[in-house]
Amino acid sequence: MRVLVTGGAGFIGSHIVTALEERGHEPVVYDIHDDPACDVRDAAAVGRALAGVDAVCHQAAMVGLGTGFADAPEYVSRNDLGTAVLLTAMADAGVRRLVLAGSMVVYGEGRYTCARHGVVRPGPRAVADLDAGRFEPRCPECGAELSPGLVAEDAPVDPRNVYATTKLAQEHLAAAWARVTDGEAVSLRYHNVYGPGMPRNTPYAGVASFFRSALARGEAPRVFEDGCQRRDFVHVRDVAAANLAALEAGSPTGALVAYNTGSGDPHTVGEMAHALAAAYGGPEPVVTGEYRLGDVRHITADSSRLRAESGWKAEVGFEDGMREFARAE
């Protein structure tokens, strides 16, 4: 299979390229950082890149929460306009198979249960609560403590920042493309991806990268809130394998199918910081109580659907993965 990988020189994309090569496929790398002419917003360039292609892995995106709402036009341009241009070119070229880099951020907060009211959806956390160190969402009905759980793909979407909104828009565009072209579209809703090749020292990098960069400078990782926020940290090689599984398994035509893509082994941000520090040899993390508006408290995945329908499963354990990542280039 000849596969165009947008963002193929980037963190996740480069691992997908390697996985494709190892399975005997032919990846075609399309990445603006590799070649300034390779912009997914350039219809002519995308059209040329699609020549002879059987499928597309669309990884190119502006990622992370960014530095404020001033980034909104750039996020929308790179993520949503770029996806629209790519899908239009795919329709023209007769390419009918797409795997999209989705994100768990489309859900907003994770799944919560109230002992009295069952499954509830707390609203965005109030600044006054965050300033006072009250980080846990409360039941919107009675104000009681909530128990976090795993989010399934049928959970309502509730994007709570610009990046999340653009990732959901990408899915809607892909769904519309699939309906019009009778194409196959899969969105892999990545959870917190980490591993070798992760970007450093950028406001758009993930928390694992921030912690490792601090350790490399001899500084203690700074853990926001109280460090108890739950995430699903999934290794980049497992994410690359999920893309390969989605490509090879195929999907129903005329619709978009979304799959959570996580390790299935949730940990807190504090646990991740301690694991990295231990693997690196210190210093120990510092819990700061700081917060970022737009961050959610707990978001962890139920990835059983992807395992059941494609045979994929995460292979890299948390401790092993963090040890490797601590010393990765």
PDB file of N, CA, C and O in Angstrom, residues 216-285:
ATOM      1  N   ALA A 216      16.647  17.533  32.072  1.00  0.00           N
ATOM      2  CA  ALA A 216      17.877  17.675  31.300  1.00  0.00           C
ATOM      3  C   ALA A 216      18.639  18.942  31.678  1.00  0.00           C
ATOM      4  O   ALA A 216      19.869  18.993  31.558  1.00  0.00           O
ATOM      5  N   ARG A 217      17.915  19.959  32.157  1.00  0.00           N
ATOM      6  CA  ARG A 217      18.558  21.200  32.608  1.00  0.00           C
ATOM      7  C   ARG A 217      18.985  21.119  34.068  1.00  0.00           C
ATOM      8  O   ARG A 217      19.518  22.089  34.620  1.00  0.00           O
ATOM      9  N   GLY A 218      18.728  19.988  34.711  1.00  0.00           N
ATOM     10  CA  GLY A 218      19.045  19.839  36.116  1.00  0.00           C
ATOM     11  C   GLY A 218      18.019  20.462  37.034  1.00  0.00           C
ATOM     12  O   GLY A 218      18.283  20.676  38.227  1.00  0.00           O
ATOM     13  N   GLU A 219      16.822  20.726  36.499  1.00  0.00           N
ATOM     14  CA  GLU A 219      15.760  21.356  37.270  1.00  0.00           C
ATOM     15  C   GLU A 219      14.681  20.342  37.627  1.00  0.00           C
ATOM     16  O   GLU A 219      14.488  19.345  36.932  1.00  0.00           O
ATOM     17  N   ALA A 220      13.956  20.627  38.695  1.00  0.00           N
ATOM     18  CA  ALA A 220      12.849  19.767  39.097  1.00  0.00           C
ATOM     19  C   ALA A 220      11.652  19.985  38.166  1.00  0.00           C
ATOM     20  O   ALA A 220      11.305  21.131  37.862  1.00  0.00           O
ATOM     21  N   PRO A 221      11.012  18.923  37.699  1.00  0.00           N
ATOM     22  CA  PRO A 221       9.754  19.087  36.950  1.00  0.00           C
ATOM     23  C   PRO A 221       8.724  19.817  37.806  1.00  0.00           C
ATOM     24  O   PRO A 221       8.557  19.514  38.988  1.00  0.00           O
ATOM     25  N   ARG A 222       8.036  20.769  37.216  1.00  0.00           N
ATOM     26  CA  ARG A 222       7.016  21.545  37.919  1.00  0.00           C
ATOM     27  C   ARG A 222       5.650  20.978  37.572  1.00  0.00           C
ATOM     28  O   ARG A 222       5.206  21.080  36.420  1.00  0.00           O
ATOM     29  N   VAL A 223       5.007  20.401  38.543  1.00  0.00           N
ATOM     30  CA  VAL A 223       3.720  19.728  38.352  1.00  0.00           C
ATOM     31  C   VAL A 223       2.596  20.678  38.738  1.00  0.00           C
ATOM     32  O   VAL A 223       2.551  21.158  39.878  1.00  0.00           O
ATOM     33  N   PHE A 224       1.697  20.950  37.813  1.00  0.00           N
ATOM     34  CA  PHE A 224       0.594  21.868  38.067  1.00  0.00           C
ATOM     35  C   PHE A 224      -0.492  21.195  38.915  1.00  0.00           C
ATOM     36  O   PHE A 224      -0.524  19.980  39.069  1.00  0.00           O
ATOM     37  N   GLU A 225      -1.390  22.045  39.408  1.00  0.00           N
ATOM     38  CA  GLU A 225      -2.467  21.621  40.302  1.00  0.00           C
ATOM     39  C   GLU A 225      -1.860  20.838  41.471  1.00  0.00           C
ATOM     40  O   GLU A 225      -0.837  21.243  42.030  1.00  0.00           O
ATOM     41  N   ASP A 226      -2.455  19.704  41.824  1.00  0.00           N
ATOM     42  CA  ASP A 226      -1.886  18.911  42.925  1.00  0.00           C
ATOM     43  C   ASP A 226      -1.218  17.634  42.436  1.00  0.00           C
ATOM     44  O   ASP A 226      -0.822  16.783  43.225  1.00  0.00           O
ATOM     45  N   GLY A 227      -1.101  17.519  41.099  1.00  0.00           N
ATOM     46  CA  GLY A 227      -0.462  16.342  40.511  1.00  0.00           C
ATOM     47  C   GLY A 227      -1.338  15.125  40.423  1.00  0.00           C
ATOM     48  O   GLY A 227      -0.899  14.081  39.936  1.00  0.00           O
ATOM     49  N   CYS A 228      -2.584  15.230  40.863  1.00  0.00           N
ATOM     50  CA  CYS A 228      -3.466  14.053  40.900  1.00  0.00           C
ATOM     51  C   CYS A 228      -4.373  13.941  39.679  1.00  0.00           C
ATOM     52  O   CYS A 228      -5.223  13.035  39.620  1.00  0.00           O
ATOM     53  N   GLN A 229      -4.213  14.835  38.706  1.00  0.00           N
ATOM     54  CA  GLN A 229      -5.026  14.751  37.500  1.00  0.00           C
ATOM     55  C   GLN A 229      -4.648  13.493  36.711  1.00  0.00           C
ATOM     56  O   GLN A 229      -3.476  13.206  36.500  1.00  0.00           O
ATOM     57  N   ARG A 230      -5.648  12.750  36.292  1.00  0.00           N
ATOM     58  CA  ARG A 230      -5.446  11.439  35.658  1.00  0.00           C
ATOM     59  C   ARG A 230      -5.402  11.575  34.135  1.00  0.00           C
ATOM     60  O   ARG A 230      -6.222  12.264  33.538  1.00  0.00           O
ATOM     61  N   ARG A 231      -4.431  10.863  33.542  1.00  0.00           N
ATOM     62  CA  ARG A 231      -4.278  10.821  32.098  1.00  0.00           C
ATOM     63  C   ARG A 231      -3.930   9.395  31.677  1.00  0.00           C
ATOM     64  O   ARG A 231      -3.549   8.557  32.496  1.00  0.00           O
ATOM     65  N   ASP A 232      -4.042   9.145  30.370  1.00  0.00           N
ATOM     66  CA  ASP A 232      -3.614   7.869  29.801  1.00  0.00           C
ATOM     67  C   ASP A 232      -2.405   8.165  28.921  1.00  0.00           C
ATOM     68  O   ASP A 232      -2.539   8.752  27.850  1.00  0.00           O
ATOM     69  N   PHE A 233      -1.221   7.791  29.390  1.00  0.00           N
ATOM     70  CA  PHE A 233       0.019   8.026  28.650  1.00  0.00           C
ATOM     71  C   PHE A 233       0.285   6.823  27.747  1.00  0.00           C
ATOM     72  O   PHE A 233       0.481   5.711  28.225  1.00  0.00           O
ATOM     73  N   VAL A 234       0.280   7.066  26.433  1.00  0.00           N
ATOM     74  CA  VAL A 234       0.425   5.979  25.461  1.00  0.00           C
ATOM     75  C   VAL A 234       1.687   6.225  24.639  1.00  0.00           C
ATOM     76  O   VAL A 234       1.956   7.341  24.179  1.00  0.00           O
ATOM     77  N   HIS A 235       2.484   5.166  24.472  1.00  0.00           N
ATOM     78  CA  HIS A 235       3.772   5.293  23.800  1.00  0.00           C
ATOM     79  C   HIS A 235       3.581   5.506  22.304  1.00  0.00           C
ATOM     80  O   HIS A 235       2.679   4.937  21.676  1.00  0.00           O
ATOM     81  N   VAL A 236       4.466   6.302  21.714  1.00  0.00           N
ATOM     82  CA  VAL A 236       4.335   6.675  20.313  1.00  0.00           C
ATOM     83  C   VAL A 236       4.426   5.464  19.384  1.00  0.00           C
ATOM     84  O   VAL A 236       3.763   5.426  18.337  1.00  0.00           O
ATOM     85  N   ARG A 237       5.205   4.434  19.745  1.00  0.00           N
ATOM     86  CA  ARG A 237       5.240   3.250  18.878  1.00  0.00           C
ATOM     87  C   ARG A 237       3.904   2.520  18.879  1.00  0.00           C
ATOM     88  O   ARG A 237       3.505   1.946  17.856  1.00  0.00           O
ATOM     89  N   ASP A 238       3.204   2.545  20.012  1.00  0.00           N
ATOM     90  CA  ASP A 238       1.875   1.946  20.057  1.00  0.00           C
ATOM     91  C   ASP A 238       0.885   2.749  19.213  1.00  0.00           C
ATOM     92  O   ASP A 238       0.015   2.178  18.554  1.00  0.00           O
ATOM     93  N   VAL A 239       1.026   4.059  19.218  1.00  0.00           N
ATOM     94  CA  VAL A 239       0.169   4.902  18.384  1.00  0.00           C
ATOM     95  C   VAL A 239       0.446   4.644  16.901  1.00  0.00           C
ATOM     96  O   VAL A 239      -0.478   4.559  16.081  1.00  0.00           O
ATOM     97  N   ALA A 240       1.711   4.511  16.539  1.00  0.00           N
ATOM     98  CA  ALA A 240       2.051   4.193  15.147  1.00  0.00           C
ATOM     99  C   ALA A 240       1.449   2.852  14.743  1.00  0.00           C
ATOM    100  O   ALA A 240       0.900   2.700  13.639  1.00  0.00           O
ATOM    101  N   ALA A 241       1.516   1.872  15.643  1.00  0.00           N
ATOM    102  CA  ALA A 241       0.935   0.560  15.358  1.00  0.00           C
ATOM    103  C   ALA A 241      -0.573   0.652  15.198  1.00  0.00           C
ATOM    104  O   ALA A 241      -1.175  -0.071  14.384  1.00  0.00           O
ATOM    105  N   ALA A 242      -1.224   1.542  15.955  1.00  0.00           N
ATOM    106  CA  ALA A 242      -2.666   1.730  15.826  1.00  0.00           C
ATOM    107  C   ALA A 242      -3.016   2.289  14.454  1.00  0.00           C
ATOM    108  O   ALA A 242      -4.022   1.897  13.840  1.00  0.00           O
ATOM    109  N   ASN A 243      -2.199   3.214  13.951  1.00  0.00           N
ATOM    110  CA  ASN A 243      -2.431   3.738  12.609  1.00  0.00           C
ATOM    111  C   ASN A 243      -2.315   2.637  11.564  1.00  0.00           C
ATOM    112  O   ASN A 243      -3.130   2.558  10.636  1.00  0.00           O
ATOM    113  N   LEU A 244      -1.314   1.807  11.704  1.00  0.00           N
ATOM    114  CA  LEU A 244      -1.128   0.706  10.764  1.00  0.00           C
ATOM    115  C   LEU A 244      -2.314  -0.259  10.824  1.00  0.00           C
ATOM    116  O   LEU A 244      -2.828  -0.701   9.787  1.00  0.00           O
ATOM    117  N   ALA A 245      -2.762  -0.575  12.034  1.00  0.00           N
ATOM    118  CA  ALA A 245      -3.895  -1.479  12.193  1.00  0.00           C
ATOM    119  C   ALA A 245      -5.155  -0.902  11.553  1.00  0.00           C
ATOM    120  O   ALA A 245      -5.915  -1.611  10.892  1.00  0.00           O
ATOM    121  N   ALA A 246      -5.374   0.400  11.728  1.00  0.00           N
ATOM    122  CA  ALA A 246      -6.550   1.036  11.143  1.00  0.00           C
ATOM    123  C   ALA A 246      -6.485   1.034   9.619  1.00  0.00           C
ATOM    124  O   ALA A 246      -7.494   0.821   8.941  1.00  0.00           O
ATOM    125  N   LEU A 247      -5.298   1.274   9.082  1.00  0.00           N
ATOM    126  CA  LEU A 247      -5.136   1.251   7.630  1.00  0.00           C
ATOM    127  C   LEU A 247      -5.404  -0.136   7.059  1.00  0.00           C
ATOM    128  O   LEU A 247      -6.092  -0.291   6.042  1.00  0.00           O
ATOM    129  N   GLU A 248      -4.857  -1.136   7.701  1.00  0.00           N
ATOM    130  CA  GLU A 248      -4.948  -2.495   7.161  1.00  0.00           C
ATOM    131  C   GLU A 248      -6.307  -3.128   7.399  1.00  0.00           C
ATOM    132  O   GLU A 248      -6.761  -3.951   6.590  1.00  0.00           O
ATOM    133  N   ALA A 249      -6.973  -2.755   8.488  1.00  0.00           N
ATOM    134  CA  ALA A 249      -8.276  -3.346   8.781  1.00  0.00           C
ATOM    135  C   ALA A 249      -9.381  -2.752   7.924  1.00  0.00           C
ATOM    136  O   ALA A 249     -10.383  -3.417   7.639  1.00  0.00           O
ATOM    137  N   GLY A 250      -9.206  -1.489   7.507  1.00  0.00           N
ATOM    138  CA  GLY A 250     -10.273  -0.823   6.789  1.00  0.00           C
ATOM    139  C   GLY A 250     -11.407  -0.457   7.723  1.00  0.00           C
ATOM    140  O   GLY A 250     -11.367  -0.715   8.927  1.00  0.00           O
ATOM    141  N   SER A 251     -12.462   0.157   7.171  1.00  0.00           N
ATOM    142  CA  SER A 251     -13.603   0.569   7.975  1.00  0.00           C
ATOM    143  C   SER A 251     -14.814   0.696   7.070  1.00  0.00           C
ATOM    144  O   SER A 251     -14.689   0.670   5.841  1.00  0.00           O
ATOM    145  N   PRO A 252     -15.998   0.826   7.655  1.00  0.00           N
ATOM    146  CA  PRO A 252     -17.195   0.984   6.819  1.00  0.00           C
ATOM    147  C   PRO A 252     -17.087   2.205   5.910  1.00  0.00           C
ATOM    148  O   PRO A 252     -16.511   3.223   6.296  1.00  0.00           O
ATOM    149  N   THR A 253     -17.624   2.110   4.713  1.00  0.00           N
ATOM    150  CA  THR A 253     -17.585   3.245   3.793  1.00  0.00           C
ATOM    151  C   THR A 253     -18.720   4.209   4.089  1.00  0.00           C
ATOM    152  O   THR A 253     -19.749   3.850   4.645  1.00  0.00           O
ATOM    153  N   GLY A 254     -18.477   5.457   3.725  1.00  0.00           N
ATOM    154  CA  GLY A 254     -19.517   6.465   3.839  1.00  0.00           C
ATOM    155  C   GLY A 254     -19.701   7.074   5.203  1.00  0.00           C
ATOM    156  O   GLY A 254     -20.680   7.784   5.440  1.00  0.00           O
ATOM    157  N   ALA A 255     -18.783   6.810   6.124  1.00  0.00           N
ATOM    158  CA  ALA A 255     -18.916   7.343   7.483  1.00  0.00           C
ATOM    159  C   ALA A 255     -17.547   7.441   8.132  1.00  0.00           C
ATOM    160  O   ALA A 255     -16.577   6.843   7.663  1.00  0.00           O
ATOM    161  N   LEU A 256     -17.485   8.197   9.214  1.00  0.00           N
ATOM    162  CA  LEU A 256     -16.270   8.257  10.028  1.00  0.00           C
ATOM    163  C   LEU A 256     -16.457   7.395  11.264  1.00  0.00           C
ATOM    164  O   LEU A 256     -17.505   7.466  11.922  1.00  0.00           O
ATOM    165  N   VAL A 257     -15.447   6.588  11.588  1.00  0.00           N
ATOM    166  CA  VAL A 257     -15.438   5.779  12.802  1.00  0.00           C
ATOM    167  C   VAL A 257     -14.347   6.316  13.709  1.00  0.00           C
ATOM    168  O   VAL A 257     -13.196   6.469  13.281  1.00  0.00           O
ATOM    169  N   ALA A 258     -14.698   6.618  14.960  1.00  0.00           N
ATOM    170  CA  ALA A 258     -13.730   7.144  15.926  1.00  0.00           C
ATOM    171  C   ALA A 258     -13.325   6.051  16.903  1.00  0.00           C
ATOM    172  O   ALA A 258     -14.171   5.275  17.365  1.00  0.00           O
ATOM    173  N   TYR A 259     -12.040   6.007  17.215  1.00  0.00           N
ATOM    174  CA  TYR A 259     -11.506   5.040  18.174  1.00  0.00           C
ATOM    175  C   TYR A 259     -10.632   5.756  19.198  1.00  0.00           C
ATOM    176  O   TYR A 259      -9.693   6.475  18.827  1.00  0.00           O
ATOM    177  N   ASN A 260     -10.903   5.542  20.471  1.00  0.00           N
ATOM    178  CA  ASN A 260      -9.953   5.958  21.497  1.00  0.00           C
ATOM    179  C   ASN A 260      -8.659   5.173  21.331  1.00  0.00           C
ATOM    180  O   ASN A 260      -8.691   3.960  21.071  1.00  0.00           O
ATOM    181  N   THR A 261      -7.551   5.856  21.496  1.00  0.00           N
ATOM    182  CA  THR A 261      -6.245   5.225  21.325  1.00  0.00           C
ATOM    183  C   THR A 261      -5.394   5.551  22.533  1.00  0.00           C
ATOM    184  O   THR A 261      -4.687   6.566  22.580  1.00  0.00           O
ATOM    185  N   GLY A 262      -5.499   4.702  23.549  1.00  0.00           N
ATOM    186  CA  GLY A 262      -4.767   4.890  24.791  1.00  0.00           C
ATOM    187  C   GLY A 262      -4.170   3.583  25.262  1.00  0.00           C
ATOM    188  O   GLY A 262      -4.453   2.514  24.711  1.00  0.00           O
ATOM    189  N   SER A 263      -3.377   3.659  26.301  1.00  0.00           N
ATOM    190  CA  SER A 263      -2.698   2.467  26.812  1.00  0.00           C
ATOM    191  C   SER A 263      -3.626   1.556  27.599  1.00  0.00           C
ATOM    192  O   SER A 263      -3.352   0.368  27.750  1.00  0.00           O
ATOM    193  N   GLY A 264      -4.722   2.137  28.128  1.00  0.00           N
ATOM    194  CA  GLY A 264      -5.585   1.371  29.016  1.00  0.00           C
ATOM    195  C   GLY A 264      -5.060   1.276  30.433  1.00  0.00           C
ATOM    196  O   GLY A 264      -5.601   0.533  31.253  1.00  0.00           O
ATOM    197  N   ASP A 265      -4.006   2.049  30.747  1.00  0.00           N
ATOM    198  CA  ASP A 265      -3.358   2.002  32.065  1.00  0.00           C
ATOM    199  C   ASP A 265      -3.184   3.427  32.582  1.00  0.00           C
ATOM    200  O   ASP A 265      -2.093   3.990  32.512  1.00  0.00           O
ATOM    201  N   PRO A 266      -4.247   4.046  33.110  1.00  0.00           N
ATOM    202  CA  PRO A 266      -4.172   5.454  33.520  1.00  0.00           C
ATOM    203  C   PRO A 266      -3.208   5.681  34.679  1.00  0.00           C
ATOM    204  O   PRO A 266      -3.040   4.827  35.556  1.00  0.00           O
ATOM    205  N   HIS A 267      -2.590   6.850  34.671  1.00  0.00           N
ATOM    206  CA  HIS A 267      -1.712   7.300  35.755  1.00  0.00           C
ATOM    207  C   HIS A 267      -1.933   8.786  35.971  1.00  0.00           C
ATOM    208  O   HIS A 267      -2.410   9.492  35.085  1.00  0.00           O
ATOM    209  N   THR A 268      -1.549   9.263  37.144  1.00  0.00           N
ATOM    210  CA  THR A 268      -1.636  10.696  37.379  1.00  0.00           C
ATOM    211  C   THR A 268      -0.421  11.390  36.782  1.00  0.00           C
ATOM    212  O   THR A 268       0.625  10.772  36.531  1.00  0.00           O
ATOM    213  N   VAL A 269      -0.574  12.702  36.577  1.00  0.00           N
ATOM    214  CA  VAL A 269       0.542  13.505  36.085  1.00  0.00           C
ATOM    215  C   VAL A 269       1.692  13.471  37.091  1.00  0.00           C
ATOM    216  O   VAL A 269       2.867  13.413  36.715  1.00  0.00           O
ATOM    217  N   GLY A 270       1.355  13.469  38.365  1.00  0.00           N
ATOM    218  CA  GLY A 270       2.398  13.376  39.389  1.00  0.00           C
ATOM    219  C   GLY A 270       3.163  12.071  39.316  1.00  0.00           C
ATOM    220  O   GLY A 270       4.394  12.048  39.457  1.00  0.00           O
ATOM    221  N   GLU A 271       2.457  10.960  39.093  1.00  0.00           N
ATOM    222  CA  GLU A 271       3.123   9.670  38.951  1.00  0.00           C
ATOM    223  C   GLU A 271       4.061   9.671  37.744  1.00  0.00           C
ATOM    224  O   GLU A 271       5.164   9.120  37.812  1.00  0.00           O
ATOM    225  N   MET A 272       3.608  10.286  36.672  1.00  0.00           N
ATOM    226  CA  MET A 272       4.459  10.347  35.483  1.00  0.00           C
ATOM    227  C   MET A 272       5.722  11.165  35.753  1.00  0.00           C
ATOM    228  O   MET A 272       6.828  10.772  35.366  1.00  0.00           O
ATOM    229  N   ALA A 273       5.571  12.299  36.435  1.00  0.00           N
ATOM    230  CA  ALA A 273       6.729  13.128  36.757  1.00  0.00           C
ATOM    231  C   ALA A 273       7.719  12.378  37.642  1.00  0.00           C
ATOM    232  O   ALA A 273       8.940  12.440  37.423  1.00  0.00           O
ATOM    233  N   HIS A 274       7.214  11.646  38.641  1.00  0.00           N
ATOM    234  CA  HIS A 274       8.101  10.883  39.525  1.00  0.00           C
ATOM    235  C   HIS A 274       8.790   9.749  38.764  1.00  0.00           C
ATOM    236  O   HIS A 274       9.977   9.462  39.003  1.00  0.00           O
ATOM    237  N   ALA A 275       8.067   9.088  37.854  1.00  0.00           N
ATOM    238  CA  ALA A 275       8.666   8.000  37.082  1.00  0.00           C
ATOM    239  C   ALA A 275       9.791   8.526  36.196  1.00  0.00           C
ATOM    240  O   ALA A 275      10.866   7.906  36.089  1.00  0.00           O
ATOM    241  N   LEU A 276       9.569   9.672  35.555  1.00  0.00           N
ATOM    242  CA  LEU A 276      10.618  10.264  34.718  1.00  0.00           C
ATOM    243  C   LEU A 276      11.819  10.687  35.558  1.00  0.00           C
ATOM    244  O   LEU A 276      12.971  10.445  35.185  1.00  0.00           O
ATOM    245  N   ALA A 277      11.563  11.329  36.696  1.00  0.00           N
ATOM    246  CA  ALA A 277      12.656  11.789  37.548  1.00  0.00           C
ATOM    247  C   ALA A 277      13.476  10.617  38.070  1.00  0.00           C
ATOM    248  O   ALA A 277      14.711  10.673  38.116  1.00  0.00           O
ATOM    249  N   ALA A 278      12.805   9.539  38.451  1.00  0.00           N
ATOM    250  CA  ALA A 278      13.511   8.360  38.949  1.00  0.00           C
ATOM    251  C   ALA A 278      14.377   7.751  37.857  1.00  0.00           C
ATOM    252  O   ALA A 278      15.519   7.340  38.094  1.00  0.00           O
ATOM    253  N   ALA A 279      13.819   7.678  36.631  1.00  0.00           N
ATOM    254  CA  ALA A 279      14.577   7.098  35.522  1.00  0.00           C
ATOM    255  C   ALA A 279      15.754   7.972  35.134  1.00  0.00           C
ATOM    256  O   ALA A 279      16.807   7.473  34.721  1.00  0.00           O
ATOM    257  N   TYR A 280      15.584   9.295  35.281  1.00  0.00           N
ATOM    258  CA  TYR A 280      16.639  10.229  34.893  1.00  0.00           C
ATOM    259  C   TYR A 280      17.679  10.409  35.999  1.00  0.00           C
ATOM    260  O   TYR A 280      18.802  10.836  35.751  1.00  0.00           O
ATOM    261  N   GLY A 281      17.297  10.099  37.219  1.00  0.00           N
ATOM    262  CA  GLY A 281      18.204  10.298  38.344  1.00  0.00           C
ATOM    263  C   GLY A 281      17.994  11.606  39.073  1.00  0.00           C
ATOM    264  O   GLY A 281      18.929  12.158  39.657  1.00  0.00           O
ATOM    265  N   GLY A 282      16.748  12.130  39.047  1.00  0.00           N
ATOM    266  CA  GLY A 282      16.409  13.343  39.785  1.00  0.00           C
ATOM    267  C   GLY A 282      16.594  14.585  38.960  1.00  0.00           C
ATOM    268  O   GLY A 282      17.008  14.514  37.805  1.00  0.00           O
ATOM    269  N   PRO A 283      16.285  15.762  39.519  1.00  0.00           N
ATOM    270  CA  PRO A 283      15.712  15.990  40.854  1.00  0.00           C
ATOM    271  C   PRO A 283      14.228  15.649  40.933  1.00  0.00           C
ATOM    272  O   PRO A 283      13.572  15.487  39.897  1.00  0.00           O
ATOM    273  N   GLU A 284      13.737  15.546  42.168  1.00  0.00           N
ATOM    274  CA  GLU A 284      12.349  15.175  42.396  1.00  0.00           C
ATOM    275  C   GLU A 284      11.394  16.293  41.938  1.00  0.00           C
ATOM    276  O   GLU A 284      11.715  17.476  42.036  1.00  0.00           O
ATOM    277  N   PRO A 285      10.218  15.913  41.450  1.00  0.00           N
ATOM    278  CA  PRO A 285       9.240  16.928  41.014  1.00  0.00           C
ATOM    279  C   PRO A 285       8.771  17.816  42.158  1.00  0.00           C
ATOM    280  O   PRO A 285       8.803  17.433  43.328  1.00  0.00           O
TER     281      PRO A 285
END
